Each structure stands twice: as structure tokens, then as C-alpha cells.
Amino acid sequence: MRKIKEILRLRNELNLTERQIAAAVSLSQSAINGCLKRFKDSGLSWSEAAQQPEAELEAALYRHTARKPARKRRQPDFAAIDEELRTHRHTTLRLLWEEYRETEPKGYSYSRFCFLYEAWKEATDVVLRQDHKGGEKLFVDWAGATIPVYDRRSGAIHQASLFVAVLGASSYTYAEATWSQTSEDWIGAHVRAFTHIKGVPQIVVPDNTKTGVLKPCRYDPDLNPAYREMAEHYAVGVVPARVRKPRDKAKVEAGVQVAQRWIVAALRHRRFYSLAEVNQAIAELLEKLNHRPFRHRKGSRWSLFLELDLAALRPLPQMPFEYAVWTKATVNIDYHVQFDGSFYSVPYQLTRQSVELRATASTIEIFHRGERVASYIRSRRANSAVTIHEHRPKSHQAHLEWSPSRLIAWGEKTGPNTAMLFTRILESKPHPEMGYRSCLGLLRLGQRYSPERLEKAAGRALRTGACSYKSVKSILSRSLDLQSGDADGEQTRSGISHDNLRGSEYFA
């Protein structure tokens, strides 16, 4: 609203000069001169002007200078234009403007069209202000910047990643450096963050990184199995931010920016030779950052953490989460699965079926359709096999029960000759297992011919040196074990007594 009445009052009541009036109302002297000239040309008196409202007085003095109304143009349908841009990935504003000019030849220029679209978008793109409750949400993400770590011997540089976690209510910040952005480092950083803040929030809000989310989905995201297991251990909900919606995790976006400015930038002139050195330096800078007073409000991140978050966080579980690697495997025909160079057995019924392995630093667990079927202490020996005897088929169990001592013990039940024959057979082979079948075959002969005959046949085989399955079988089939013998068991010859026969004495 113009300051017309004040200008006329200063002139007519106080008789000030135009320069003085200009200084009093903070306007230019030319504007004062124009206003007084218009008042004079209007024919109004000061008393009449003083009685009129400011708006009517302005209309009376400046009615002849009103601008000619601009020609009305058909406004583009910016809502439809925005929908086209979001629906069709190859659509451009230039193409939509050309289509607009085809229906409105005297419409806006391209630059004006773009300006009006951006103004419409800013007016409609309203941001929801998020009010976070104490201890409710922890926002987590990787920072874009990295920290170089040098090798003392080779001088090689490894870029360490920076993990950042920010509490929603207080903006209390935690950060640490990790060697990589793998699932193990990702989950380990969560565990250490919970330990640092001395509690567990209700919800963790990550980005859609592959270490946390296997398949991003706005309504039902598929979490990484190890990440889901960690969430179940701490009884915390994981609600990933929507894809390409950074405002869903604006807290950590701001926290990452702060961490990069006050941590990464502050360490740019320092040289580190281990990850422990980096994290020690980060811990010192975090202490300063969290205690730094806010610029536009009272307190600091630390004071708000004590006031809002600390008491609202849930207590930590008794044992911290132990990271586990989940992988899928197919059971081999020998009913074993391989992991990290070692082999672990499962029930033989699962041969050629798919199973899941959960491996920690100390244990190996095998699951089939969500049910655990085997558990082992993790083997660190390459190419070693860990087998549970009950996982084998009955036939395999029986075969493995064969041993030299056990076979000899079976032979002793038949008799000493049989036990000795088993010993001779096993000792004659390059490897005892090569004689197992011969010994088992002899035991079966005892079932066919009776243990007594087997014992006699074994004795005959020992005396003749024919220590084999075939020899004993031949003795039994030809009934040689039934022939009479001398005290030493040797067969005596049948002879004829006659006077004309000369005995051995004759030739002495």
C-alpha cells in the first residue's frame, strides 16, 4: 500500500519540503514529487483526502496509470505434464512444450513454460515434517566419502568406508570406518552402534543397499537373511526407505553430510596405517560433534540424547548378535555339502535336495525347508569331512562296522582255526579292507555248512597253506574236512599188509 496520506499530511500540515518528506517516508524524491503533482491535478482538498480510505485515495490519484490487463493465455495442465514425465521415462519438457504450442500457438515461450512448471512443482511438492519420538528410529547409511588407510610395507592405499547412524529424535550420531561395505561389515556396524547408544530402537531405517535388502519393494521388501536374523535377535523392525526417496531418511542424509564435513574433512591431513587408528580418531571427533551446541536452538545432540532417547531405548540382549553367513547348497550323492573347503553330512534322504547353510565363526548349521537337520562345530581343516554316523544308510553303517579286530572276534566265535585263518587272510593283503569280503564270505559258509565243519576246514586250510575263501569253499564242497586224520590232524594213508611187501626198514 502506498504512503499517500502520510505524504499529503507532511506537506499540508507541516509544510515540509519534498526532500524532507522523502527522508521521512523512505521514498525517492521523484516519487514524492509525482504523488504531490497527482494530488494537485485531482482537484481534491487535503480535508477531503484525509477522510477517504487509503485504497480509494490511491485509486483516485493513480487510476490513469493502471496497466492494461495482459492477454489471458490458456494455462498448461501442469499436473498432466508432471504425470507424463513420471510415467514415461523418455519424455522431456521440450517435447511436452511443443505439444502445448501445437494447441496454443500464441502460448508461453519454452523458458517461461519451464519456469511456470518449476513454480507449480515447488508449490505442490509439500514436504511432510517428521516428528520423531524418543528411541523410536535409528537411520543408517554408508557415507559417500572414504578414508584412506596406508600399508606400512608396500604403501598401498585401501579406501575404508564410513558407516553412519543417526537417532531420529536427538540427531545423536554414531560413525565408524569399515574395510568394506559387505554384509558382515554392515551388520557388525549395526551391532556396535547399538552398543554405543546403550540400547535398541524400535525401528531401523536403512537404504536399499544389497547388504540389507535383497529385493527392494515399496510395500514388502525382501531383507537379506543375515540382516533379518540380526533384526530378530534385537527384536527391532527394519523399514527400508522407499527407492529414490531420500526424504524418507532425511536424518541420516543430513547426518552423512555432517560426518563428511566434521570427520572425513577434519582427517584429510592425517595418515592412518590401520583401521583401529581410524576409528580411534573418529571416536574423538564424534565426541566433539555430539557435544557441539546447536546453532538455532538450545542444547546439543548429547543433551537431547540424554533427554529424549536414552531412557526410551530398549535394553540390549544379554549376548550380542554373532554374524552368520547364509548360503544355499545341493546335497551331493555322498550325502555331504561343501562349505569353505570342508564337507558336512546331512541325512542321506536329502541327497540331491537343496538346503541352506548358516555359518558363524564357530558353528555350521544346515536347514531344510526352515528346519535344522544338522549342526556342527566349524572345521578349519581343508578338504576334511565331518560326518554323523546316523546320517548314513544302514548298509553304509554296516560296511563301516567292518574292522580287522571285529572280524577276528567274529571268527573266534567259530573257533581258533577260523580266527587264525581270518588273521592270515587280512595280513596277506596290502590293505586290511581288501580281505573283508573274504572273511565275510567264510562266515556265510559257516551258515551253510555249520560252524563245526567251517572250523575243521579252516584248520585244514592252515595246514596246507591254502588261506583263501575259494580254498575253504573247495574243502567244504568236497567234504575233505570230514576225512579222518592223525593226531596232528593229517590224513593217514590206507595200506595192505603182505609178506612180500618190504617196508622202510628193508631200505635202511
XYZ file of C-alpha atoms in Angstrom:
508
model
C 0.000 0.000 0.000
C 1.304 3.443 -0.954
C 2.065 6.038 1.761
C -0.143 8.684 0.136
C -1.893 10.063 3.262
C 1.387 10.406 5.168
C 2.960 12.281 2.257
C -0.016 14.691 1.988
C -0.106 15.231 5.779
C 3.582 16.121 5.953
C 3.133 18.550 3.075
C -0.133 20.241 4.046
C 0.098 20.209 7.840
C 3.847 20.502 8.447
C 4.779 22.177 5.156
C 7.907 20.027 4.740
C 9.969 20.078 1.577
C 9.976 17.195 -0.859
C 13.476 16.218 0.283
C 12.359 16.108 3.935
C 9.234 14.112 3.096
C 11.298 11.629 1.086
C 13.598 11.074 4.047
C 10.655 10.681 6.450
C 8.782 8.001 4.443
C 11.864 6.311 2.933
C 10.940 7.014 -0.676
C 12.739 8.782 -3.516
C 12.264 12.484 -4.062
C 10.909 11.832 -7.571
C 8.192 9.575 -6.102
C 7.206 12.354 -3.651
C 7.123 14.882 -6.475
C 4.884 12.629 -8.595
C 2.472 11.977 -5.724
C 2.076 15.695 -4.917
C 1.575 16.545 -8.594
C -1.161 13.903 -8.950
C -2.879 15.245 -5.813
C -2.846 18.757 -7.255
C -4.257 17.589 -10.608
C -7.043 15.601 -8.889
C -8.689 18.802 -7.565
C -9.136 17.308 -4.103
C -8.548 19.269 -0.909
C -6.481 17.932 1.984
C -9.556 17.710 4.209
C -11.363 15.598 1.595
C -8.351 13.387 1.062
C -7.910 12.858 4.812
C -11.445 11.446 5.048
C -11.013 8.862 2.263
C -9.666 5.366 2.853
C -6.148 4.810 1.586
C -7.305 2.423 -1.168
C -9.889 4.899 -2.569
C -7.385 7.733 -2.449
C -4.836 5.609 -4.302
C -7.415 4.739 -6.966
C -8.360 8.409 -7.367
C -4.764 9.577 -7.837
C -3.389 6.670 -9.868
C -6.412 5.472 -11.859
C -4.982 6.801 -15.108
C -1.737 4.813 -14.686
C -3.308 1.377 -14.265
C -1.670 -1.106 -16.575
C -3.589 -2.596 -19.407
C -4.566 -6.116 -18.376
C -2.433 -8.739 -20.052
C -3.996 -11.050 -22.556
C -5.126 -14.208 -20.869
C -3.361 -17.350 -22.071
C -4.556 -20.876 -21.601
C -2.580 -22.272 -18.684
C -0.817 -25.582 -19.332
C -2.108 -28.575 -17.373
C 0.985 -28.956 -15.204
C -0.485 -31.904 -13.278
C -0.845 -33.872 -16.514
C 2.629 -32.766 -17.618
C 4.134 -33.984 -14.355
C 2.333 -37.317 -14.709
C 3.729 -37.714 -18.234
C 7.263 -37.054 -17.028
C 6.978 -39.604 -14.197
C 5.205 -42.273 -16.271
C 7.251 -42.221 -19.488
C 10.974 -42.233 -18.827
C 11.948 -40.817 -22.251
C 9.519 -37.880 -22.152
C 11.100 -34.409 -21.894
C 9.782 -30.955 -21.076
C 10.806 -29.810 -24.545
C 8.535 -32.393 -26.185
C 5.616 -31.519 -23.892
C 6.102 -27.798 -24.591
C 5.991 -28.411 -28.347
C 2.743 -30.345 -27.931
C 1.393 -27.443 -25.847
C 2.297 -24.910 -28.555
C 0.503 -27.007 -31.177
C -2.784 -26.442 -29.303
C -1.840 -22.888 -28.181
C 0.217 -21.255 -30.952
C 0.492 -17.956 -29.042
C 1.207 -19.653 -25.740
C 4.200 -19.292 -23.442
C 7.754 -19.489 -24.668
C 9.820 -22.537 -23.717
C 11.735 -20.723 -20.972
C 8.531 -19.300 -19.460
C 6.878 -22.716 -19.746
C 9.745 -24.341 -17.770
C 9.709 -21.528 -15.188
C 5.970 -21.897 -14.580
C 6.278 -25.709 -14.319
C 9.035 -25.468 -11.696
C 6.984 -22.906 -9.740
C 3.961 -25.227 -9.835
C 6.063 -28.166 -8.717
C 7.546 -26.279 -5.771
C 4.066 -25.191 -4.682
C 2.657 -28.727 -4.843
C 5.699 -30.706 -3.627
C 4.965 -30.227 0.051
C 7.321 -31.970 2.467
C 5.881 -33.765 5.470
C 7.649 -32.653 8.604
C 8.610 -35.763 10.529
C 8.300 -35.581 14.286
C 10.356 -38.409 15.761
C 9.661 -39.925 19.140
C 12.454 -40.685 21.562
C 14.093 -44.074 20.960
C 11.816 -44.821 18.022
C 14.005 -44.746 14.894
C 17.662 -45.161 14.014
C 18.590 -44.091 10.476
C 21.617 -45.850 8.944
C 23.583 -45.478 5.717
C 27.027 -45.553 4.128
C 28.730 -42.230 3.532
C 29.858 -41.456 0.016
C 33.287 -40.299 1.170
C 36.001 -42.775 2.179
C 39.100 -42.588 4.386
C 42.474 -43.817 3.024
C 44.389 -46.404 5.079
C 48.045 -46.997 4.114
C 50.043 -50.222 4.183
C 53.317 -49.651 6.045
C 55.334 -52.017 3.852
C 54.012 -51.554 0.342
C 52.480 -48.102 0.703
C 49.306 -49.356 -0.952
C 46.148 -47.411 -0.138
C 42.884 -49.026 0.910
C 39.812 -46.800 0.974
C 37.851 -47.533 4.172
C 34.076 -46.987 4.082
C 32.249 -44.845 6.643
C 29.087 -46.153 8.341
C 26.780 -43.508 9.844
C 23.817 -43.976 12.208
C 21.593 -41.136 13.464
C 18.823 -41.256 16.082
C 15.642 -39.558 14.905
C 14.650 -37.565 17.991
C 18.025 -36.178 19.103
C 20.119 -36.474 15.915
C 22.738 -38.178 18.098
C 25.299 -39.534 15.640
C 27.457 -42.658 15.546
C 30.064 -43.368 12.874
C 32.798 -45.911 12.272
C 35.144 -46.961 9.488
C 34.966 -50.462 7.976
C 37.178 -52.236 5.464
C 34.299 -52.730 3.049
C 30.559 -52.459 2.582
C 29.946 -56.214 2.724
C 27.107 -57.787 4.680
C 29.452 -58.739 7.517
C 30.720 -55.143 7.946
C 27.197 -53.752 7.545
C 25.702 -55.937 10.283
C 28.765 -55.622 12.518
C 28.447 -51.836 12.358
C 24.796 -52.121 13.472
C 25.794 -54.259 16.456
C 28.484 -51.776 17.510
C 26.074 -48.862 17.001
C 23.537 -50.466 19.368
C 26.304 -50.986 21.902
C 27.431 -47.372 21.550
C 23.972 -45.880 22.161
C 23.437 -48.382 25.014
C 20.109 -49.639 23.748
C 17.956 -50.766 20.855
C 15.487 -48.557 18.943
C 12.101 -49.755 17.792
C 12.822 -49.297 14.076
C 15.927 -49.187 11.892
C 15.601 -47.274 8.613
C 18.279 -48.271 6.075
C 18.739 -47.503 2.426
C 18.027 -50.237 -0.127
C 21.643 -51.413 -0.154
C 22.143 -55.047 -1.245
C 23.776 -55.872 2.080
C 20.459 -55.142 3.765
C 17.698 -55.588 1.184
C 17.782 -58.342 -1.438
C 14.764 -57.138 -3.440
C 13.557 -53.559 -2.860
C 9.787 -53.160 -2.793
C 7.696 -50.243 -1.586
C 5.225 -52.481 0.205
C 7.044 -55.738 1.027
C 10.855 -55.529 0.762
C 12.820 -58.781 0.903
C 15.546 -58.484 3.546
C 18.912 -60.210 3.415
C 18.661 -63.397 5.596
C 21.586 -62.389 7.824
C 20.161 -58.865 8.231
C 16.727 -60.267 9.068
C 18.289 -62.620 11.616
C 20.096 -59.700 13.256
C 16.814 -57.772 13.449
C 15.097 -60.760 15.063
C 17.924 -61.114 17.596
C 17.473 -57.499 18.724
C 13.673 -57.529 18.213
C 13.951 -54.435 16.052
C 11.857 -53.632 13.000
C 13.566 -52.861 9.693
C 11.677 -50.409 7.456
C 13.797 -49.604 4.363
C 13.342 -46.204 2.776
C 11.430 -46.129 -0.468
C 13.504 -46.375 -3.627
C 14.705 -42.940 -4.785
C 13.008 -41.266 -1.803
C 15.900 -39.761 0.196
C 13.466 -37.718 2.298
C 12.373 -40.961 3.953
C 15.766 -40.959 5.656
C 16.496 -37.261 5.701
C 18.003 -37.571 9.183
C 20.816 -39.832 8.057
C 21.271 -37.902 4.809
C 21.952 -34.832 6.916
C 23.995 -36.958 9.329
C 26.154 -38.261 6.472
C 26.739 -34.713 5.296
C 27.709 -33.638 8.806
C 30.003 -36.665 9.222
C 31.746 -35.954 5.938
C 32.319 -32.331 6.921
C 33.306 -32.758 10.551
C 35.031 -36.160 10.373
C 36.276 -37.005 6.882
C 37.301 -33.449 6.083
C 38.877 -32.996 9.526
C 41.049 -36.105 8.984
C 42.171 -35.232 5.457
C 45.725 -34.308 6.534
C 46.278 -37.343 8.775
C 47.787 -40.636 7.603
C 46.464 -43.879 9.071
C 48.064 -47.325 8.952
C 45.298 -49.421 10.494
C 41.533 -49.417 10.838
C 41.865 -49.196 14.626
C 43.727 -45.881 14.276
C 40.978 -44.522 12.035
C 38.196 -45.479 14.425
C 40.076 -44.023 17.378
C 40.293 -40.685 15.568
C 36.619 -40.911 14.547
C 35.588 -41.570 18.157
C 37.377 -38.393 19.305
C 35.711 -36.289 16.600
C 32.311 -37.837 17.321
C 32.624 -36.766 20.946
C 33.149 -33.175 19.820
C 30.382 -33.346 17.228
C 27.741 -34.691 19.602
C 28.629 -32.123 22.277
C 28.739 -29.196 19.835
C 25.890 -26.740 20.629
C 23.158 -26.325 18.048
C 23.207 -23.057 16.118
C 19.474 -22.350 16.044
C 18.229 -23.964 19.239
C 19.383 -24.757 22.726
C 21.339 -27.823 23.697
C 23.373 -30.333 21.700
C 22.955 -33.804 20.273
C 24.300 -35.234 23.516
C 21.917 -33.305 25.756
C 18.913 -34.247 23.592
C 20.091 -37.879 23.570
C 20.071 -37.910 27.373
C 16.715 -36.147 27.488
C 14.775 -37.925 24.714
C 16.405 -41.136 23.504
C 18.415 -42.835 26.235
C 15.513 -43.689 28.545
C 13.253 -44.670 25.632
C 15.675 -47.178 24.092
C 15.040 -50.832 24.863
C 17.750 -52.749 26.726
C 20.376 -54.727 24.834
C 20.069 -58.547 24.817
C 22.399 -60.498 27.079
C 24.539 -61.719 24.181
C 25.478 -59.612 21.155
C 24.496 -60.894 17.743
C 27.002 -63.236 16.102
C 27.236 -62.642 12.381
C 26.309 -65.603 10.228
C 26.730 -66.247 6.520
C 23.709 -67.793 4.798
C 24.212 -69.762 1.612
C 22.405 -72.398 -0.412
C 23.858 -75.771 -1.426
C 22.756 -79.008 -3.076
C 23.407 -82.239 -1.190
C 25.879 -84.451 -3.055
C 25.342 -88.174 -3.681
C 27.602 -88.901 -0.702
C 25.024 -87.001 1.491
C 27.537 -84.216 2.265
C 27.501 -80.487 1.490
C 30.578 -78.366 0.999
C 31.343 -75.048 2.688
C 34.656 -73.216 2.879
C 36.641 -76.259 1.772
C 35.129 -78.707 4.276
C 32.328 -81.264 3.964
C 29.410 -81.754 6.371
C 26.922 -84.649 6.353
C 23.131 -84.480 6.318
C 20.585 -87.329 6.495
C 21.040 -89.430 3.343
C 17.347 -88.948 2.468
C 18.201 -85.340 1.460
C 20.577 -86.433 -1.315
C 20.338 -84.089 -4.344
C 17.998 -81.725 -2.493
C 18.597 -78.027 -1.809
C 19.483 -76.949 1.728
C 20.529 -73.713 3.451
C 23.741 -73.323 5.442
C 24.186 -70.862 8.298
C 27.856 -70.395 9.128
C 29.260 -68.399 12.028
C 32.859 -68.148 13.139
C 32.415 -71.246 15.311
C 29.417 -73.259 14.061
C 27.780 -74.639 10.927
C 24.010 -75.209 10.829
C 22.162 -76.865 7.948
C 18.444 -76.249 7.315
C 15.955 -77.928 5.010
C 12.668 -76.094 4.443
C 13.261 -73.999 7.541
C 14.008 -76.992 9.814
C 17.501 -77.576 11.161
C 18.738 -81.039 10.159
C 22.374 -80.876 11.313
C 24.692 -78.753 13.456
C 28.487 -78.869 13.702
C 31.482 -77.148 15.219
C 33.072 -75.431 12.235
C 36.021 -77.324 10.732
C 39.120 -75.338 9.807
C 40.918 -78.214 8.063
C 40.874 -78.061 4.282
C 39.176 -80.965 2.471
C 38.124 -82.562 5.753
C 34.796 -84.346 6.162
C 32.649 -84.157 9.290
C 30.099 -86.976 9.367
C 27.419 -88.078 11.796
C 27.156 -91.879 11.756
C 23.349 -91.839 11.906
C 23.217 -89.841 8.646
C 24.489 -92.883 6.715
C 22.213 -95.553 5.206
C 22.054 -98.819 7.141
C 24.164 -100.578 4.519
C 26.904 -97.956 4.815
C 26.798 -98.164 8.583
C 27.232 -101.941 8.433
C 30.097 -101.656 5.990
C 31.941 -99.197 8.209
C 31.477 -101.515 11.163
C 33.856 -103.994 9.495
C 37.303 -103.811 11.039
C 40.152 -106.346 11.396
C 39.639 -106.752 15.137
C 35.885 -107.124 14.747
C 36.213 -109.727 12.014
C 38.746 -111.736 14.050
C 36.388 -111.568 17.040
C 33.619 -112.966 14.825
C 35.986 -115.731 13.763
C 36.817 -116.635 17.394
C 33.133 -117.382 17.976
C 33.515 -120.188 15.444
C 36.849 -121.432 16.696
C 40.578 -120.725 16.972
C 41.330 -122.093 13.479
C 38.800 -119.743 11.923
C 40.189 -116.754 13.859
C 43.731 -117.666 12.779
C 42.584 -118.061 9.158
C 41.000 -114.566 9.265
C 44.262 -113.165 10.616
C 46.279 -114.824 7.850
C 43.923 -113.519 5.144
C 43.965 -109.922 6.475
C 47.754 -109.919 6.875
C 48.276 -111.194 3.348
C 46.541 -108.178 1.766
C 48.193 -104.778 1.082
C 45.312 -103.191 2.988
C 43.081 -104.997 5.519
C 39.899 -103.805 3.805
C 40.846 -105.894 0.782
C 40.335 -109.035 2.932
C 36.987 -108.000 4.430
C 34.903 -109.686 1.726
C 36.856 -112.959 2.001
C 36.276 -113.091 5.768
C 32.579 -112.294 5.410
C 32.312 -114.996 2.756
C 33.823 -117.529 5.165
C 31.283 -116.580 7.847
C 28.467 -117.202 5.367
C 29.956 -120.640 4.615
C 29.594 -121.346 8.340
C 25.858 -120.698 7.991
C 25.640 -123.198 5.112
C 27.904 -125.975 6.381
C 27.703 -125.432 10.152
C 30.348 -123.749 12.339
C 31.920 -127.104 13.224
C 32.698 -128.018 9.629
C 33.957 -124.452 8.970
C 36.360 -124.772 11.911
C 37.723 -128.098 10.551
C 38.005 -126.711 7.030
C 39.876 -123.656 8.406
C 42.311 -125.997 10.190
C 42.981 -127.962 7.002
C 43.482 -124.718 5.028
C 46.010 -123.505 7.605
C 47.983 -126.780 7.428
C 48.090 -126.818 3.653
C 48.752 -123.035 3.375
C 45.657 -122.511 1.223
C 44.410 -119.484 3.181
C 41.656 -118.143 0.949
C 37.907 -118.176 0.599
C 37.989 -120.330 -2.519
C 40.203 -122.961 -0.863
C 37.935 -123.295 2.180
C 34.867 -123.423 -0.051
C 36.508 -126.204 -2.082
C 37.364 -128.175 1.068
C 33.781 -127.953 2.282
C 32.187 -128.760 -1.064
C 34.422 -131.853 -1.497
C 33.915 -132.845 2.181
C 37.655 -133.019 2.746
C 37.058 -131.661 6.234
C 35.203 -134.909 7.108
C 38.116 -137.235 6.380
C 39.875 -138.775 9.407
C 43.389 -137.745 10.308
C 46.199 -138.447 12.774
C 46.811 -136.660 15.978
C 48.261 -133.818 14.092
C 45.176 -133.818 12.017
C 46.903 -135.141 8.909
C 45.148 -137.762 6.860
C 46.678 -141.305 7.191
C 47.159 -143.489 4.176
C 45.240 -146.785 3.980
C 47.687 -149.693 3.291
C 47.694 -153.530 2.652
C 49.600 -155.929 4.918
C 51.512 -158.627 2.940
C 54.706 -160.703 3.481
C 56.132 -159.883 0.092
C 55.932 -156.202 0.754
C 59.136 -154.686 2.016
C 58.882 -151.914 4.442
C 61.074 -148.942 5.047
C 63.375 -150.996 7.233
C 64.475 -153.022 4.190
C 65.926 -149.934 2.599
C 67.589 -148.656 5.704
